[in-house]
PDB file of C-alpha atoms in Angstrom:
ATOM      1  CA  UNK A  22      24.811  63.514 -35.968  1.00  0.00           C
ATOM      2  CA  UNK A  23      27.680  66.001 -36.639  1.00  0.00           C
ATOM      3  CA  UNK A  24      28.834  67.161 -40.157  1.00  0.00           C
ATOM      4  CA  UNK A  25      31.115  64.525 -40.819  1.00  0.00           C
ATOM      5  CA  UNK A  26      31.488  60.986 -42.303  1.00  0.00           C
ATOM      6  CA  UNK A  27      33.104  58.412 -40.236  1.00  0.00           C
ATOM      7  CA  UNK A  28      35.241  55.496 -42.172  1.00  0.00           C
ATOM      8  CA  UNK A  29      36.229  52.317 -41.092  1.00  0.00           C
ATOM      9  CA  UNK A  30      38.760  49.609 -42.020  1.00  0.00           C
ATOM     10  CA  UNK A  31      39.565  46.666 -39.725  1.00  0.00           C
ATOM     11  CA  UNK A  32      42.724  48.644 -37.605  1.00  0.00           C
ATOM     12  CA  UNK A  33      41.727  52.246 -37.547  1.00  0.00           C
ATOM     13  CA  UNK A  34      38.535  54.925 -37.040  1.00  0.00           C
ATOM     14  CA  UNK A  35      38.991  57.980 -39.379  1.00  0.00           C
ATOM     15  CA  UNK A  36      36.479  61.298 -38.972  1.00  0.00           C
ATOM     16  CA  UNK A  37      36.582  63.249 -42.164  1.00  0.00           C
ATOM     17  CA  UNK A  38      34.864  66.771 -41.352  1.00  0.00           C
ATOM     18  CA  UNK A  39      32.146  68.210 -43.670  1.00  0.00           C
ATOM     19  CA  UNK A  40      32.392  71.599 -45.654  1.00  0.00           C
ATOM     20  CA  UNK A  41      29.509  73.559 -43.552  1.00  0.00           C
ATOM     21  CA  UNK A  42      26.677  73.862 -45.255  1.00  0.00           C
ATOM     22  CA  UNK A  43      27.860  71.240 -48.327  1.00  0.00           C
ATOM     23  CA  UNK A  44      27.834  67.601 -49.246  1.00  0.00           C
ATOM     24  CA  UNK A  45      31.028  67.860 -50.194  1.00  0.00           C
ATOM     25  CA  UNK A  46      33.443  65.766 -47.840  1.00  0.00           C
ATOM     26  CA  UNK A  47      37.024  66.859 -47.670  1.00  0.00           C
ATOM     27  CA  UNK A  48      38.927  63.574 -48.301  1.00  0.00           C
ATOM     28  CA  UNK A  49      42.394  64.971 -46.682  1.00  0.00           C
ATOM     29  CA  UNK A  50      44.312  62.865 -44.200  1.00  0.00           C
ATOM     30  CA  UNK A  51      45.546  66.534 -42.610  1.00  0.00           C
ATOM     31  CA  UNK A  52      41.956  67.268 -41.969  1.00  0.00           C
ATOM     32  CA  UNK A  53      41.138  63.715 -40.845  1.00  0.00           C
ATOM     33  CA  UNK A  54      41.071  62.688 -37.470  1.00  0.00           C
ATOM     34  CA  UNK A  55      42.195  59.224 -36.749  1.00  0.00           C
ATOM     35  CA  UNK A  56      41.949  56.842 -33.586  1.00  0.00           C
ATOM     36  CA  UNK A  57      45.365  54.505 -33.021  1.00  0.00           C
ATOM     37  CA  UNK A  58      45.379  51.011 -34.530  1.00  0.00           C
ATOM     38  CA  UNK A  59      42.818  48.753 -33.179  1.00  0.00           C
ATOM     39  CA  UNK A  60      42.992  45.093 -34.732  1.00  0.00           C
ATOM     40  CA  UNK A  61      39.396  43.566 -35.699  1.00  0.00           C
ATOM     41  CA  UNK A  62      36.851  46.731 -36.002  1.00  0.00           C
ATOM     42  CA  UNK A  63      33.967  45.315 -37.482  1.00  0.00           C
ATOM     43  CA  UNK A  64      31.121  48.071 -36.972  1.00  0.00           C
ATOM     44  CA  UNK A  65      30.392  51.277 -35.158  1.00  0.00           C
ATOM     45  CA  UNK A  66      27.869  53.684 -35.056  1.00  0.00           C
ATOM     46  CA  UNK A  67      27.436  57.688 -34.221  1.00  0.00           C
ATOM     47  CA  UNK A  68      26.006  58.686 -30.561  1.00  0.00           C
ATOM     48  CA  UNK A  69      22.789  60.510 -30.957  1.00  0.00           C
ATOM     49  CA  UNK A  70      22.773  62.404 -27.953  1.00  0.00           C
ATOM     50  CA  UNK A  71      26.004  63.779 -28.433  1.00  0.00           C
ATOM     51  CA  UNK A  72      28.563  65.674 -31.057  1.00  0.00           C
ATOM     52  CA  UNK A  73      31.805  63.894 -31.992  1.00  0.00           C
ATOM     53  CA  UNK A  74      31.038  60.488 -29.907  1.00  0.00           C
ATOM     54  CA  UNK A  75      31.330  57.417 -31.601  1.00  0.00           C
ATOM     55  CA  UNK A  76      31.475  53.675 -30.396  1.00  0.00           C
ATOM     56  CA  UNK A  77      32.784  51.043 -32.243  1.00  0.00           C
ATOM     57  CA  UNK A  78      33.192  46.873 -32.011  1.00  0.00           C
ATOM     58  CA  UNK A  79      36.633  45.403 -32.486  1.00  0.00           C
ATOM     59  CA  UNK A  80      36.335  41.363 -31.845  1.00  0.00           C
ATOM     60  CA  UNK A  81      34.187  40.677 -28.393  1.00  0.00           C
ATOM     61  CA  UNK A  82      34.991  44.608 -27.540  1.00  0.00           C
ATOM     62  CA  UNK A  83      32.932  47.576 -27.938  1.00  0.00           C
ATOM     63  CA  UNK A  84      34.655  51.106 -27.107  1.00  0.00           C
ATOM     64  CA  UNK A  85      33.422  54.871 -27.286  1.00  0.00           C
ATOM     65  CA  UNK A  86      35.452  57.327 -28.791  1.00  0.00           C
ATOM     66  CA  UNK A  87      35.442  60.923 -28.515  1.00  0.00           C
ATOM     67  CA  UNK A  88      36.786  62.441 -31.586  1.00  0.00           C
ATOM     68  CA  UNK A  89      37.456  65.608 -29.503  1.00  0.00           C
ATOM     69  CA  UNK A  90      40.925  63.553 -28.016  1.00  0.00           C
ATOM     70  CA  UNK A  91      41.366  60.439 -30.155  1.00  0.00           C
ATOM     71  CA  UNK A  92      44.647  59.681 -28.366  1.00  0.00           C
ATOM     72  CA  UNK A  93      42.742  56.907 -26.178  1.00  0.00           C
ATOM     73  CA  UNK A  94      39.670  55.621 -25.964  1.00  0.00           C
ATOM     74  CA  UNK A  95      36.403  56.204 -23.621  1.00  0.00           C
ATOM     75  CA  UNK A  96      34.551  53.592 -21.715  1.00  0.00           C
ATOM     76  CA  UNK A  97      35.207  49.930 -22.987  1.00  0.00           C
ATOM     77  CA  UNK A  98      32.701  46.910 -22.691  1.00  0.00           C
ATOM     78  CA  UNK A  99      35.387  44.229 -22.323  1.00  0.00           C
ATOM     79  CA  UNK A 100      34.245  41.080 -23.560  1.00  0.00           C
ATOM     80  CA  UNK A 101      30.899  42.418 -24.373  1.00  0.00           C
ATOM     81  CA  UNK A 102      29.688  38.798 -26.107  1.00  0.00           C
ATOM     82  CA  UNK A 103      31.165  35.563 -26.301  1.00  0.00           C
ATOM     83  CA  UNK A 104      31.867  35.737 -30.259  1.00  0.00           C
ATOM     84  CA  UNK A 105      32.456  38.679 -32.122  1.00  0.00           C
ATOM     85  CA  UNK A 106      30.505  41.954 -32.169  1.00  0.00           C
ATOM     86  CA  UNK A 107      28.570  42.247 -35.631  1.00  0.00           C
ATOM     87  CA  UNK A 108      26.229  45.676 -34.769  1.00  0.00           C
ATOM     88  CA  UNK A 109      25.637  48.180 -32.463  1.00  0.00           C
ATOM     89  CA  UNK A 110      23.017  50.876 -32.315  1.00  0.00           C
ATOM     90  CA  UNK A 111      21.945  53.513 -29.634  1.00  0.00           C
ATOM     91  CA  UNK A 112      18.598  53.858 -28.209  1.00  0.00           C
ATOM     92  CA  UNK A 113      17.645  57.268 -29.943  1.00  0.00           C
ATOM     93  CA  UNK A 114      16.020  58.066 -26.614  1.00  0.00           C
ATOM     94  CA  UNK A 115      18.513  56.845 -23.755  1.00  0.00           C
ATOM     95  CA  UNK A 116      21.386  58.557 -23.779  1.00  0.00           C
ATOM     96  CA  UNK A 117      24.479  56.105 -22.567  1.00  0.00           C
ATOM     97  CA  UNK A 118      22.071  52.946 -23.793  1.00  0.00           C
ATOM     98  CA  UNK A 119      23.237  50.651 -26.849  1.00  0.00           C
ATOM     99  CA  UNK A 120      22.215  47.852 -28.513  1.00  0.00           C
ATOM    100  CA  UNK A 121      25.035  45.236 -29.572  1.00  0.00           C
ATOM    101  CA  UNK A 122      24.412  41.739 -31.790  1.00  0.00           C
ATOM    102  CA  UNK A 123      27.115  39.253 -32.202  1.00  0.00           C
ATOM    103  CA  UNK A 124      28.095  35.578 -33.607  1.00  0.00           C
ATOM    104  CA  UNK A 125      27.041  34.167 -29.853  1.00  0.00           C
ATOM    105  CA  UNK A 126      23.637  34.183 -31.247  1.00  0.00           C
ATOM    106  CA  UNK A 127      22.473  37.132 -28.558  1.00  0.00           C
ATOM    107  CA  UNK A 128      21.686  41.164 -28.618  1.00  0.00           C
ATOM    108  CA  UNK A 129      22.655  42.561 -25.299  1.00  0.00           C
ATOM    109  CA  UNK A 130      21.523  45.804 -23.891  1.00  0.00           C
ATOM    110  CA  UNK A 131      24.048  47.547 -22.177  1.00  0.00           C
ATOM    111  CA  UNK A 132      24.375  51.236 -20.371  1.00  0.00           C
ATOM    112  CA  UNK A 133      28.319  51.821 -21.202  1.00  0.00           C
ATOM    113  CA  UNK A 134      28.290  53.716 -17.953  1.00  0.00           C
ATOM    114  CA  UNK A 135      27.870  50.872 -16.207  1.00  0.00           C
ATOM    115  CA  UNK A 136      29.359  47.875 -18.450  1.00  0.00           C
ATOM    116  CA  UNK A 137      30.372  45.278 -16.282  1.00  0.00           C
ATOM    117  CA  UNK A 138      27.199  43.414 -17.369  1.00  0.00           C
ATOM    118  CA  UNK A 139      24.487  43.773 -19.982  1.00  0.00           C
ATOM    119  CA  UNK A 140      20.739  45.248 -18.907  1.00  0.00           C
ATOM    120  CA  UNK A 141      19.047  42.464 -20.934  1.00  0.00           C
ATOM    121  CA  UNK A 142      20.151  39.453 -23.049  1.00  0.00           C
ATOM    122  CA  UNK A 143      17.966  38.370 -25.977  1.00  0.00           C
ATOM    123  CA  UNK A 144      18.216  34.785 -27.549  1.00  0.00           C
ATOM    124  CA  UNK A 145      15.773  34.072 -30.067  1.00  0.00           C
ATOM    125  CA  UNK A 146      18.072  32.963 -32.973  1.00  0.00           C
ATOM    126  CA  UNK A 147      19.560  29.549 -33.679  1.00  0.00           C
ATOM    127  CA  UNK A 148      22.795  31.577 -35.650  1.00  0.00           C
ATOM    128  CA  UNK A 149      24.937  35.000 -35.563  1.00  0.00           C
ATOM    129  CA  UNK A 150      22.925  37.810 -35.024  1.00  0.00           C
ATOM    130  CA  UNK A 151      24.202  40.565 -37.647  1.00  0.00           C
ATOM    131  CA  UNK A 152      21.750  43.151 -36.963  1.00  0.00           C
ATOM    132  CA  UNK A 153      19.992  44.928 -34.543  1.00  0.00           C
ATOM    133  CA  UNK A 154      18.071  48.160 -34.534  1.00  0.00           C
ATOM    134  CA  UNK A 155      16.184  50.442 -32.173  1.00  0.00           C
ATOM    135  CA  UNK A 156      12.707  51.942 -33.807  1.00  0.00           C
ATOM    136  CA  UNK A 157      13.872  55.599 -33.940  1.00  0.00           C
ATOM    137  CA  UNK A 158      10.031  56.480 -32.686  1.00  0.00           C
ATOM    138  CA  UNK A 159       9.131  54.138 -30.022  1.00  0.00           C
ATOM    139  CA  UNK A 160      12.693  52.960 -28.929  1.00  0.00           C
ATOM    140  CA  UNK A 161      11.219  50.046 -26.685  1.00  0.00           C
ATOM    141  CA  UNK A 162      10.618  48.225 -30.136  1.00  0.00           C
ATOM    142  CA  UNK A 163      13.949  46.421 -31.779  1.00  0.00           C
ATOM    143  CA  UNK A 164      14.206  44.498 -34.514  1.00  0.00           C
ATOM    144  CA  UNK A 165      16.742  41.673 -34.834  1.00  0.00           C
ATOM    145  CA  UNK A 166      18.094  39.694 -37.727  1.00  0.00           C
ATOM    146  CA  UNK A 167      20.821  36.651 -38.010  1.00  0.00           C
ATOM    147  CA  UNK A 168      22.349  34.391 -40.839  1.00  0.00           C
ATOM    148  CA  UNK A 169      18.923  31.943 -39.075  1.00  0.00           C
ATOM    149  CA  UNK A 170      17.050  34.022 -41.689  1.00  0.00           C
ATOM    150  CA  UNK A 171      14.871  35.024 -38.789  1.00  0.00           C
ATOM    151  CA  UNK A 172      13.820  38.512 -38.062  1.00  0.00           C
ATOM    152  CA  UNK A 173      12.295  38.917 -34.740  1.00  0.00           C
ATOM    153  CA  UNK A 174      10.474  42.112 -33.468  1.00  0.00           C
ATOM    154  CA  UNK A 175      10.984  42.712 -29.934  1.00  0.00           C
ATOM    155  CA  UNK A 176       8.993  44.820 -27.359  1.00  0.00           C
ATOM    156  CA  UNK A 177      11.403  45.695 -24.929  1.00  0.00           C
ATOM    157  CA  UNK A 178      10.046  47.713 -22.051  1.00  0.00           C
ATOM    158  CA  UNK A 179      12.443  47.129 -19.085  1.00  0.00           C
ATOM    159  CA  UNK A 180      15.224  49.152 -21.445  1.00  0.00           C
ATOM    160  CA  UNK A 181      13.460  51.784 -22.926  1.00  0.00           C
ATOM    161  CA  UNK A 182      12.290  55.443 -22.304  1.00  0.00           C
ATOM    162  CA  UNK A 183       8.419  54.710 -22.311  1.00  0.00           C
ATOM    163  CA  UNK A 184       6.508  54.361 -19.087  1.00  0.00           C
ATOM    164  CA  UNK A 185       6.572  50.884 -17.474  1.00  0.00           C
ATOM    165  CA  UNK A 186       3.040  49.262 -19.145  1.00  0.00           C
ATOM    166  CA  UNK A 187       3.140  50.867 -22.267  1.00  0.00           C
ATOM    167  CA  UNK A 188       2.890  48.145 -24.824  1.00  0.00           C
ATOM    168  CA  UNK A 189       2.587  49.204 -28.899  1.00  0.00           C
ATOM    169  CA  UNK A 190       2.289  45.874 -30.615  1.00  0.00           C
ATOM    170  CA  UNK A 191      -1.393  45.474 -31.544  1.00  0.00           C
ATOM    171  CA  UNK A 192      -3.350  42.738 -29.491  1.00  0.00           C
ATOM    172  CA  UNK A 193      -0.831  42.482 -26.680  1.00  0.00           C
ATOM    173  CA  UNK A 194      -1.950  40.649 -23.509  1.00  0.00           C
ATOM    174  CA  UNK A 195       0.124  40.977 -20.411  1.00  0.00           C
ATOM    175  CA  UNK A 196      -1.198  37.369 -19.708  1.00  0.00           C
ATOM    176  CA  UNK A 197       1.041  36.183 -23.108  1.00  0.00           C
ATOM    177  CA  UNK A 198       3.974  37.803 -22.293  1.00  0.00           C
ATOM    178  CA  UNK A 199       7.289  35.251 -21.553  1.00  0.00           C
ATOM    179  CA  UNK A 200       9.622  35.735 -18.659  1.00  0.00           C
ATOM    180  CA  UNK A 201      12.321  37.074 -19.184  1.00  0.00           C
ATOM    181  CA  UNK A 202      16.050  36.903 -17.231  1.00  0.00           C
ATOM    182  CA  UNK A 203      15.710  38.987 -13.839  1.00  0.00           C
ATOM    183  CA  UNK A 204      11.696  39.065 -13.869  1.00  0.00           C
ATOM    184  CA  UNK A 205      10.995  41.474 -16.179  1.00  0.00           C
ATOM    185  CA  UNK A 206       8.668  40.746 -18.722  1.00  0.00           C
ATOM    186  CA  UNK A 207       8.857  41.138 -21.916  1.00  0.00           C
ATOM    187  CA  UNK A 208       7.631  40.071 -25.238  1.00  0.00           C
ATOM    188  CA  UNK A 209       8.719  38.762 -28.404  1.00  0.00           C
ATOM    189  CA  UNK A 210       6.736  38.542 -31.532  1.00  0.00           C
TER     190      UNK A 210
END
């Protein structure tokens, strides 16, 4: 991630750069870049895979920004889930690949590239899903968690970097594996 620390409040996106080679942050709205008002933000997260890129959630919509021109925004995943979005996160290993979780009770797996419709769709909780994270290791593992109290750990192939068959979760039988939407399989425990 680059030497800054991003800020949000729920109408605007503010970068405040880092002194190089300090902790200290320079809290000065000259230095400070800023995104227009946006109504509703309600997370965001840096982009791994590159410098200055960050994507953020403002009611069912989930934009990228590029700090280097924060006059408009990137690619936009319009209506992205039903409710509003609660998380994102990026697969540490796919560039262009997020993670979002929202009140519909889903996490949705989208390439922003291409975000006309998600890659996967995950129920599994009864409530709002507030969380969702890729393991920053083997990114085809995500953990989920919603106001259900549940927290599910998901093996994800189809949407990861590893090699189509590679399964990590101790004792896992292809056999035991549930369908999931578009034939791939995938597992839940």
């Amino acid at each position: 991630a680059p030497e800054a620390i991003v800020t949000l409040d729920s109408k605007r996106i503010r970068w405040w750069p880092m002194s190089k080679g300090s902790s200290d942050v320079l809290l000065d709205e000259k230095s400070c870049l800023k995104t227009p008002e946006i109504s509703g933000l309600t997370t965001g997260c840096f982009d791994p895979h590159k410098d200055m890129t960050f994507v953020a959630a403002s009611h069912k919509d989930i934009t990228c920004w590029d700090f280097r021109n924060t006059k408009k925004a990137g690619i936009t995943v319009k209506n992205a889930h039903q409710g509003r979005v609660l998380d994102i996160d990026f697969n540490p290993n796919r560039p262009y690949h997020i993670v979002s979780a929202g009140t519909d009770m889903v996490a949705q797996f989208w390439d922003v590239r291409k975000a006309s419709q998600p890659l996967k769709c995950l129920g599994g909780h009864t409530h709002w899903v507030c969380a969702a994270r890729f393991n920053r290791f083997h990114d085809q593992l995500l953990l989920t968690s919603g106001t259900d109290t549940n927290v599910n750990l998901w093996s994800m192939v189809s949407v990861s970097s590893a090699p189509v068959g590679e399964h990590l979760l101790d004792g896992y039988d292809d056999e035991e594996e549930e369908e999931g939407e578009g034939g791939d399989e995938e597992a839940k425990r």
